[in-house]
Short mmCIF file of C-alpha atoms and ligand atoms in Angstrom, two decimals:
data_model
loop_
_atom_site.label_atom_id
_atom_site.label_comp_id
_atom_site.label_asym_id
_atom_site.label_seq_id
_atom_site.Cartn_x
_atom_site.Cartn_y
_atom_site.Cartn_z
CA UNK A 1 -101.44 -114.15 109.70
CA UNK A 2 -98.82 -117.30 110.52
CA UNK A 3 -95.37 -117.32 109.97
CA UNK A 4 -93.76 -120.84 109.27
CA UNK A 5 -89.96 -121.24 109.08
CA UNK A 6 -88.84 -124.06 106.58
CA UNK A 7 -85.24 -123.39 106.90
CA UNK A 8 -83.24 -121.15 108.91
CA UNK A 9 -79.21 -121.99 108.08
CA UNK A 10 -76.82 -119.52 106.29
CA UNK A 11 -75.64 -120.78 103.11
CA UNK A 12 -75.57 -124.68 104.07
CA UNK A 13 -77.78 -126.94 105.52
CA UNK A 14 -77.22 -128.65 109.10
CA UNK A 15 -78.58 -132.06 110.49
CA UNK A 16 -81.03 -129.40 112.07
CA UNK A 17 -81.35 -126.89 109.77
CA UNK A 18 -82.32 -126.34 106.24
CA UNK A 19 -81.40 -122.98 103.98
CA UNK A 20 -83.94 -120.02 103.51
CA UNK A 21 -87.33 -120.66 103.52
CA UNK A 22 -90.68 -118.93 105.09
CA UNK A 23 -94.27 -119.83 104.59
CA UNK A 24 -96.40 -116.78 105.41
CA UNK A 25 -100.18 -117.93 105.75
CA UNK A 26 -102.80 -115.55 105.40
CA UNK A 27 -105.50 -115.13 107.97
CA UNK A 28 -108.38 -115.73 105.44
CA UNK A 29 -107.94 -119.16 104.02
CA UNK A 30 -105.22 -121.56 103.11
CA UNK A 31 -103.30 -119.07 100.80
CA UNK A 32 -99.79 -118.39 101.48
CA UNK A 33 -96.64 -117.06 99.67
CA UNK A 34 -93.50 -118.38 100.18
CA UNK A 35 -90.03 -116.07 100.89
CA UNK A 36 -87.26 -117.23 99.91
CA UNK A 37 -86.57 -121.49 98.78
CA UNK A 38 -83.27 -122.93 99.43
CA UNK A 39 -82.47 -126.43 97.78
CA UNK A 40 -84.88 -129.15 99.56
CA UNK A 41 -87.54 -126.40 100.68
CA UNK A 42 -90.28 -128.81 98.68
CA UNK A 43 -88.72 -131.40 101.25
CA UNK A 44 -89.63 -129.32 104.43
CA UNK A 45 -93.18 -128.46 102.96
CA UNK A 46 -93.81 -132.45 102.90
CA UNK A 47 -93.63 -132.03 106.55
CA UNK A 48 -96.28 -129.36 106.66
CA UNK A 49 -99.66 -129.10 105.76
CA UNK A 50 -99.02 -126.41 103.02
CA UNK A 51 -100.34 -127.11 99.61
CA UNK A 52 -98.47 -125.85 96.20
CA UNK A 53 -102.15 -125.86 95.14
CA UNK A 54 -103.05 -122.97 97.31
CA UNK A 55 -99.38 -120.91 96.55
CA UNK A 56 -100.25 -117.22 96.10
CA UNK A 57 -96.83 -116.40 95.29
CA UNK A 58 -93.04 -117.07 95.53
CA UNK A 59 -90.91 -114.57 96.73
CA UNK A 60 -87.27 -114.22 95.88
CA UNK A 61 -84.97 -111.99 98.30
CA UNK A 62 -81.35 -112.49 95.92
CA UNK A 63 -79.91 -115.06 93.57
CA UNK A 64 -77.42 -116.52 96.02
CA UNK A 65 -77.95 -120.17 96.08
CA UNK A 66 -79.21 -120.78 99.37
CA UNK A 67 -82.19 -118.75 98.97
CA UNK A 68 -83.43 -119.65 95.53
CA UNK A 69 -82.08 -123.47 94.55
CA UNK A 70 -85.02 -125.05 95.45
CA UNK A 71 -87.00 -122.54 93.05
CA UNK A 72 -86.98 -125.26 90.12
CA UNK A 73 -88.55 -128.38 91.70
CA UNK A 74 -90.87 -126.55 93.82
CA UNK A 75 -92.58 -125.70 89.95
CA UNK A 76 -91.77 -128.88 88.75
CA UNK A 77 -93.40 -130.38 92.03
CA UNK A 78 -96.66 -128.23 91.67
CA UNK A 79 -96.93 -129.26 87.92
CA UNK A 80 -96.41 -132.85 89.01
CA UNK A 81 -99.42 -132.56 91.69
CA UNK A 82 -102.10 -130.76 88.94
CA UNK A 83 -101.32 -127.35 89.51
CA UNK A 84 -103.36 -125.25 86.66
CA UNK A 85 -103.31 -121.68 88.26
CA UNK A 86 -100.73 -119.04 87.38
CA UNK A 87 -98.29 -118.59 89.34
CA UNK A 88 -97.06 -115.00 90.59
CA UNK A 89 -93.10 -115.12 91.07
CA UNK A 90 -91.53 -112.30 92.19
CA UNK A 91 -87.44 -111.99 92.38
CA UNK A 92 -84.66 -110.21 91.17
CA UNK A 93 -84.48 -110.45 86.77
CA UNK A 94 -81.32 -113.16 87.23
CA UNK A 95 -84.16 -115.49 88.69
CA UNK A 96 -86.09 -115.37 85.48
CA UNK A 97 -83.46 -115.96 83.43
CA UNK A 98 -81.59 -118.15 85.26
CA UNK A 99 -85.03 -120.47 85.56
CA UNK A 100 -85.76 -120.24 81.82
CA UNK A 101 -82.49 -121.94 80.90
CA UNK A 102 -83.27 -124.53 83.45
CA UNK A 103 -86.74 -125.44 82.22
CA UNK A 104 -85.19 -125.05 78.29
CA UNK A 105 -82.15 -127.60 79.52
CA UNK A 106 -84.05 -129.74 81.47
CA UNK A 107 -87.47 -130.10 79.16
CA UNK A 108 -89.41 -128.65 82.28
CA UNK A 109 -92.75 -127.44 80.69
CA UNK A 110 -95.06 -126.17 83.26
CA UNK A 111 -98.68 -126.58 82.91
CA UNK A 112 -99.73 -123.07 84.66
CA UNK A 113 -98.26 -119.50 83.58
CA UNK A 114 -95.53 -118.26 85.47
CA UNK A 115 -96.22 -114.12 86.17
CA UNK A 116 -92.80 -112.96 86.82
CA UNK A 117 -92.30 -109.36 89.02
CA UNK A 118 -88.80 -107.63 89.18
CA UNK A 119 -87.98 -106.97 92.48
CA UNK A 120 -85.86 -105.16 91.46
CA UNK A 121 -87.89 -102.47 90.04
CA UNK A 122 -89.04 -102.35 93.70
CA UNK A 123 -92.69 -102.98 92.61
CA UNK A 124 -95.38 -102.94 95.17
CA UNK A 125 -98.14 -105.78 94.59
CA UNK A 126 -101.35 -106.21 95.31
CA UNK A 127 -102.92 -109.80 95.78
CA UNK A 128 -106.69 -110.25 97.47
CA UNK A 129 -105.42 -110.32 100.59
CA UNK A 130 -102.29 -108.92 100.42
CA UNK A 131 -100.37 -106.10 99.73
CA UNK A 132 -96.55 -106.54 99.35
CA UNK A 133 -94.09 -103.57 99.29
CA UNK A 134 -90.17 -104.26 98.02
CA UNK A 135 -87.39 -102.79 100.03
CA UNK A 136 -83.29 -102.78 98.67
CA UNK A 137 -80.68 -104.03 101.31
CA UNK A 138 -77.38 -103.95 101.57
CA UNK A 139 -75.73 -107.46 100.54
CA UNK A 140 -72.67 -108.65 97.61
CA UNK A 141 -75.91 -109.00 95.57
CA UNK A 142 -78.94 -106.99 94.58
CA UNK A 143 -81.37 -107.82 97.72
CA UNK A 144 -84.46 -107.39 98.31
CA UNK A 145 -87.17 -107.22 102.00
CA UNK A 146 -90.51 -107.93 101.29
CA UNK A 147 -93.09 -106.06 103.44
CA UNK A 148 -96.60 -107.85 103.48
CA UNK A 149 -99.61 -105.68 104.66
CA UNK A 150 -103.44 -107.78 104.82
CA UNK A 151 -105.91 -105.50 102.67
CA UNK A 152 -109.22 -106.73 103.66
CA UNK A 153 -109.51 -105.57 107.84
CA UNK A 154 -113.15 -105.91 109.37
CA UNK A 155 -114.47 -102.85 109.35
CA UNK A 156 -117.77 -100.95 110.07
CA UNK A 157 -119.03 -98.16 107.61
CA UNK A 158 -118.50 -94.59 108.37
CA UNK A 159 -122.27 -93.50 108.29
CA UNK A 160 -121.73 -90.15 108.95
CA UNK A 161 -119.28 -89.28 106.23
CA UNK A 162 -121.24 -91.50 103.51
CA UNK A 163 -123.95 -88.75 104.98
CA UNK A 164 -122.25 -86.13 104.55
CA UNK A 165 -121.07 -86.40 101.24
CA UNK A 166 -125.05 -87.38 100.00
CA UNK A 167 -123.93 -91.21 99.32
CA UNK A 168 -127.37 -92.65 99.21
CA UNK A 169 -127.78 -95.88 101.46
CA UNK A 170 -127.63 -99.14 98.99
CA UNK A 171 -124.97 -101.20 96.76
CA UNK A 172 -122.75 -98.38 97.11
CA UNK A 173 -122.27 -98.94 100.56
CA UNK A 174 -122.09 -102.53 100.32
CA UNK A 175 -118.76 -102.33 97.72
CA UNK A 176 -117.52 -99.62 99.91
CA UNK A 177 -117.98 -101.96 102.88
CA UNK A 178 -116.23 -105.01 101.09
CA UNK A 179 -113.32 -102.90 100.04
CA UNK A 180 -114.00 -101.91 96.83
CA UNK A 181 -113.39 -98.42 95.73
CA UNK A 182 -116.58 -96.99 93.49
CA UNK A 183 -117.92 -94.17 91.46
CA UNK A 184 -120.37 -91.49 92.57
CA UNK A 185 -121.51 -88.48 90.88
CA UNK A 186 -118.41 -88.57 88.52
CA UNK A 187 -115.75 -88.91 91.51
CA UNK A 188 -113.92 -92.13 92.07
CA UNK A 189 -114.20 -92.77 96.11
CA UNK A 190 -111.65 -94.99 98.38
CA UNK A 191 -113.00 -97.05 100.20
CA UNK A 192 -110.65 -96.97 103.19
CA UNK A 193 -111.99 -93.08 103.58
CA UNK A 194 -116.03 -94.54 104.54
CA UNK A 195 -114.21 -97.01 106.67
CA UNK A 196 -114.14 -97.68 110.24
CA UNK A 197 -111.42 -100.11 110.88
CA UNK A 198 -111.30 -102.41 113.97
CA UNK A 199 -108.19 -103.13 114.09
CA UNK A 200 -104.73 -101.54 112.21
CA UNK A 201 -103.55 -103.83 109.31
CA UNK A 202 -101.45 -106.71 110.59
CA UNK A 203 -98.00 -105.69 108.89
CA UNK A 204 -95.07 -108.48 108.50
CA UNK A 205 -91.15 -107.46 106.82
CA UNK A 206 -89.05 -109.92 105.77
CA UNK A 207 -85.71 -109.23 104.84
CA UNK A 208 -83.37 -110.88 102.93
CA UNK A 209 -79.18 -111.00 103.47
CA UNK A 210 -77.77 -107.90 104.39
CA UNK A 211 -75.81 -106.17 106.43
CA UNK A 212 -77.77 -102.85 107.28
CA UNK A 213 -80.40 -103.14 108.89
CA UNK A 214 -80.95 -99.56 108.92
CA UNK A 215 -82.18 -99.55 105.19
CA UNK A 216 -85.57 -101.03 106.77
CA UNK A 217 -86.64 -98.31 108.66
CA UNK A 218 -89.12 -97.09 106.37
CA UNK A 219 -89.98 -100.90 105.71
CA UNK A 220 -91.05 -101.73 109.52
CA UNK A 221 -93.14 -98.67 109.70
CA UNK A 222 -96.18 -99.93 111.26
CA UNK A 223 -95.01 -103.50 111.67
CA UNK A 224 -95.42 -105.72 114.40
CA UNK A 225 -92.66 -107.78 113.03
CA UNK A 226 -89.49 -107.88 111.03
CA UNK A 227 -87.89 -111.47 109.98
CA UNK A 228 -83.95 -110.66 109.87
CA UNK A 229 -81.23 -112.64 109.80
CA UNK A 230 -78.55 -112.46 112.12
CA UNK A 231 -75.80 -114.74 110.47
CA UNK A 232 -72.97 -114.12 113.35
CA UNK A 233 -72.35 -112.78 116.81
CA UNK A 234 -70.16 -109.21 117.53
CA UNK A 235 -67.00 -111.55 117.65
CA UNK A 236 -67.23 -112.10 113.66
CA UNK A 237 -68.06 -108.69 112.76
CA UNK A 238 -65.47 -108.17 110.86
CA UNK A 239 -66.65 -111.37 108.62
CA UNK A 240 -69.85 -110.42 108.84
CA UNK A 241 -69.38 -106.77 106.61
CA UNK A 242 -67.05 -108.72 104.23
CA UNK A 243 -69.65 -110.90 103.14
CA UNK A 244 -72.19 -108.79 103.32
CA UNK A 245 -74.30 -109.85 106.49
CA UNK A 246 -75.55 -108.52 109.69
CA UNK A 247 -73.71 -109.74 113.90
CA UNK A 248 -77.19 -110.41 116.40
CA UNK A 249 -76.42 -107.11 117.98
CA UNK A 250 -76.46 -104.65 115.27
CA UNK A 251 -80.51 -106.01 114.08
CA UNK A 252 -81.43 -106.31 117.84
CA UNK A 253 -79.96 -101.92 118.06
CA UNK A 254 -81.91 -101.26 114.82
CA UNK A 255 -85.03 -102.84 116.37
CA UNK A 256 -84.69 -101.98 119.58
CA UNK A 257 -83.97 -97.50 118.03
CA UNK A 258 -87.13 -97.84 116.33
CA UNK A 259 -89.16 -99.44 118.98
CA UNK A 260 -90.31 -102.52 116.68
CA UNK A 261 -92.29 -105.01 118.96
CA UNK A 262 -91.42 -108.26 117.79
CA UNK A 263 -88.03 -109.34 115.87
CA UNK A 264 -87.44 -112.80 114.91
CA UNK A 265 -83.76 -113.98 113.83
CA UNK A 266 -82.44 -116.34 111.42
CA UNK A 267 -80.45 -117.68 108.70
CA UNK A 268 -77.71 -118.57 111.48
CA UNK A 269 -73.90 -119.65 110.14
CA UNK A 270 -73.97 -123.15 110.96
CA UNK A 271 -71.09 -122.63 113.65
CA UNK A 272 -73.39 -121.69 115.90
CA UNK A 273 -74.67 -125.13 117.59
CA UNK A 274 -78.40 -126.01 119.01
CA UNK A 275 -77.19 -127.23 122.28
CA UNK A 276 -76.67 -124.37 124.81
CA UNK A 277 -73.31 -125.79 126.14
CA UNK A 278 -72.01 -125.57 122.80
CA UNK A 279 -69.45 -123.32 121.65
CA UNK A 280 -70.49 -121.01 119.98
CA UNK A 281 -74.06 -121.59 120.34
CA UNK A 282 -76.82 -120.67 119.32
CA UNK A 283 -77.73 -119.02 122.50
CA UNK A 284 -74.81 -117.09 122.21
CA UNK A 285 -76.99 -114.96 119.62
CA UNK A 286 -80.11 -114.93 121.33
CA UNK A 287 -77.95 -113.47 124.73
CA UNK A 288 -76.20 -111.21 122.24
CA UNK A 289 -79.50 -109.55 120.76
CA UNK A 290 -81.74 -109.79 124.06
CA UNK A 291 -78.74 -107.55 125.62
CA UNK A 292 -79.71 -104.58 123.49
CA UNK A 293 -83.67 -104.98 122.75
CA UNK A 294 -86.64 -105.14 124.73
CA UNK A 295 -89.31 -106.46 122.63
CA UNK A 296 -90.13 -109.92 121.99
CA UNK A 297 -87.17 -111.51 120.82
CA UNK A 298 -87.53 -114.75 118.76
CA UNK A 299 -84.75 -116.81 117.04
CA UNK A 300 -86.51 -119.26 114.48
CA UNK A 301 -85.88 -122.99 114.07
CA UNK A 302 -87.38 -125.08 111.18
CA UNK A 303 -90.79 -125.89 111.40
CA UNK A 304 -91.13 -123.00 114.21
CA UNK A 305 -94.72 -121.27 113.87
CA UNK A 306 -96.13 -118.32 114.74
CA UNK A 307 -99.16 -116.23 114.69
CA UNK A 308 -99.84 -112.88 114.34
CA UNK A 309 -103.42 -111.97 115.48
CA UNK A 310 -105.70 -109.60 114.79
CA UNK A 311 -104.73 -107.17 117.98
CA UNK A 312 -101.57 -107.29 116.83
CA UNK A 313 -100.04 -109.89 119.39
CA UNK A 314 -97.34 -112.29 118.23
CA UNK A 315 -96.56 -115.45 119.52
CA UNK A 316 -95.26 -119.09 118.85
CA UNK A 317 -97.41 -121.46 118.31
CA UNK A 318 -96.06 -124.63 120.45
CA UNK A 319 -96.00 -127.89 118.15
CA UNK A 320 -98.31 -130.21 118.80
ZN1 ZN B 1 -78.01 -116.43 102.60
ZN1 ZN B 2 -76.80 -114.08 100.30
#
């Protein structure tokens, strides 16, 4: 699984920095869903080698501009370049609306079917690959955290249970083997119970905007990673609860309390500058966070990649 960060500002773009966006690759493949898509996130993708032909999904976190204005010319974009295949969008019910009137308004007719989820009805999804869990938040808007979970780990068959229970040898145990769950003598068997897994499913959370991270616990259960933003520092605390978002220190506690192994920040108020002598800086967050958690701590700049491997290990992938 690989992680790709197309824009990591808070609510305006910077010379450096563009609003919400994360690709998130799957292992198998060139599919990959996209979280959130701030105005130019079609722009960053140019820079990429990610294909609207190969989309799986779009995922919305909340209807605030900066996550969700690019939403209309990424689909226009896709119909533009020969897209055919549906298209699986899932976001809070404003999105859907919101994107019908554009389409109507702006005589936007998309060639491929649009399959819209409510997040809000906090729907759990299951693609191929992928399963995706929804999460509320805490923000001045309905907001969602999407957890994504990969469905197909290698795996050897449990011989001795399929024994046991008198499963004969044969295509049984080759559905069983690829995941799929079957019928035998009238009883409908999971295939995750004949299964020996090599590894534990690589798990991923990212969050939208909000302001507690503590609504994630049950989220990052069995994650090796949570995507969070941290907007401000401690010195804008009091800003950060009135509009709804979360200080570097109070995500780095919450990760650090429930022993998470690998946080990366972002969506960063554009105060804080890239240059370390800066003031504020950008560092100042990454001091801020590192001073209360002792996992990996990553804070995400655009085009900043990482991959999540099958052992679990996370790292950034340096640019070549
Ligand atoms: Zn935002
Ligand atoms: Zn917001």
């Amino acid at each position: 699984m690989n992680l790709l960060f197309l824009g990591t500002s808070a609510g305006v773009p910077t010379k450096t920095r563009n609003v919400s966006g994360v690709a998130l690759r799957e292992s198998k493949g060139k599919g990959w869903y996209l979280i959130d898509c701030g105005e130019g996130t079609q722009h960053q993708v140019l820079h990429t080698k990610l294909s609207f032909h190969s989309l799986k999904a779009i995922l919305i976190t909340h209807v605030h501009g900066d996550h969700c204005y690019g939403l209309p010319s990424i689909l226009a974009s896709a119909a533009m370049g020969g897209r055919k295949a549906p298209l699986t969008i899932v976001a809070p019910a404003g999105i859907k609306a919101w994107l019908e009137v554009t389409c109507d308004v702006t005589q936007l007719c998309l060639p491929f079917a649009l399959e819209f989820i409510y997040s809000d009805d906090l729907s759990s999804i299951e693609f191929e690959n992928m399963a995706v869990a929804t999460f509320s938040l805490s923000h001045r808007v309905p907001c969602y955290a999407y957890a994504f979970t990969e469905r197909k780990v290698d795996a050897d068959l449990d011989v001795d249970t399929l024994a046991q229970k008198g499963i004969p040898r044969g295509p049984l145990w080759g559905q069983l083997k690829q995941g799929f769950d079957v019928e035998f003598a009238g009883e409908q068997l999971q295939s995750r119970d004949y299964l020996i897994f090599k590894h534990k499913p690589r798990k991923v959370v990212i969050a939208g905007d909000n302001d507690q991270p503590e609504l994630l616990v049950e989220a990052c259960a069995g994650a090796q990673v949570l995507v969070h933003e941290a907007t401000y520092t401690e010195a804008m605390a009091q800003k950060a609860g009135e509009v709804g978002h979360s200080y570097a220190k109070q995500v780095a506690k919450f990760a650090e309390t429930i022993k998470l192994p690998n946080l990366v920040l972002t969506h960063f108020s554009p105060r804080y500058q890239l240059s370390p002598h800066a003031s504020p800086s950008i560092e100042d967050i990454r001091k801020e966070a590192q001073s209360v958690y002792s996992g990996s701590l990553y804070l995400a700049r655009d085009f900043s990649e990482y991959s999540l491997d099958k052992a679990g290990r996370f790292a950034e992938i340096e640019s070549e």
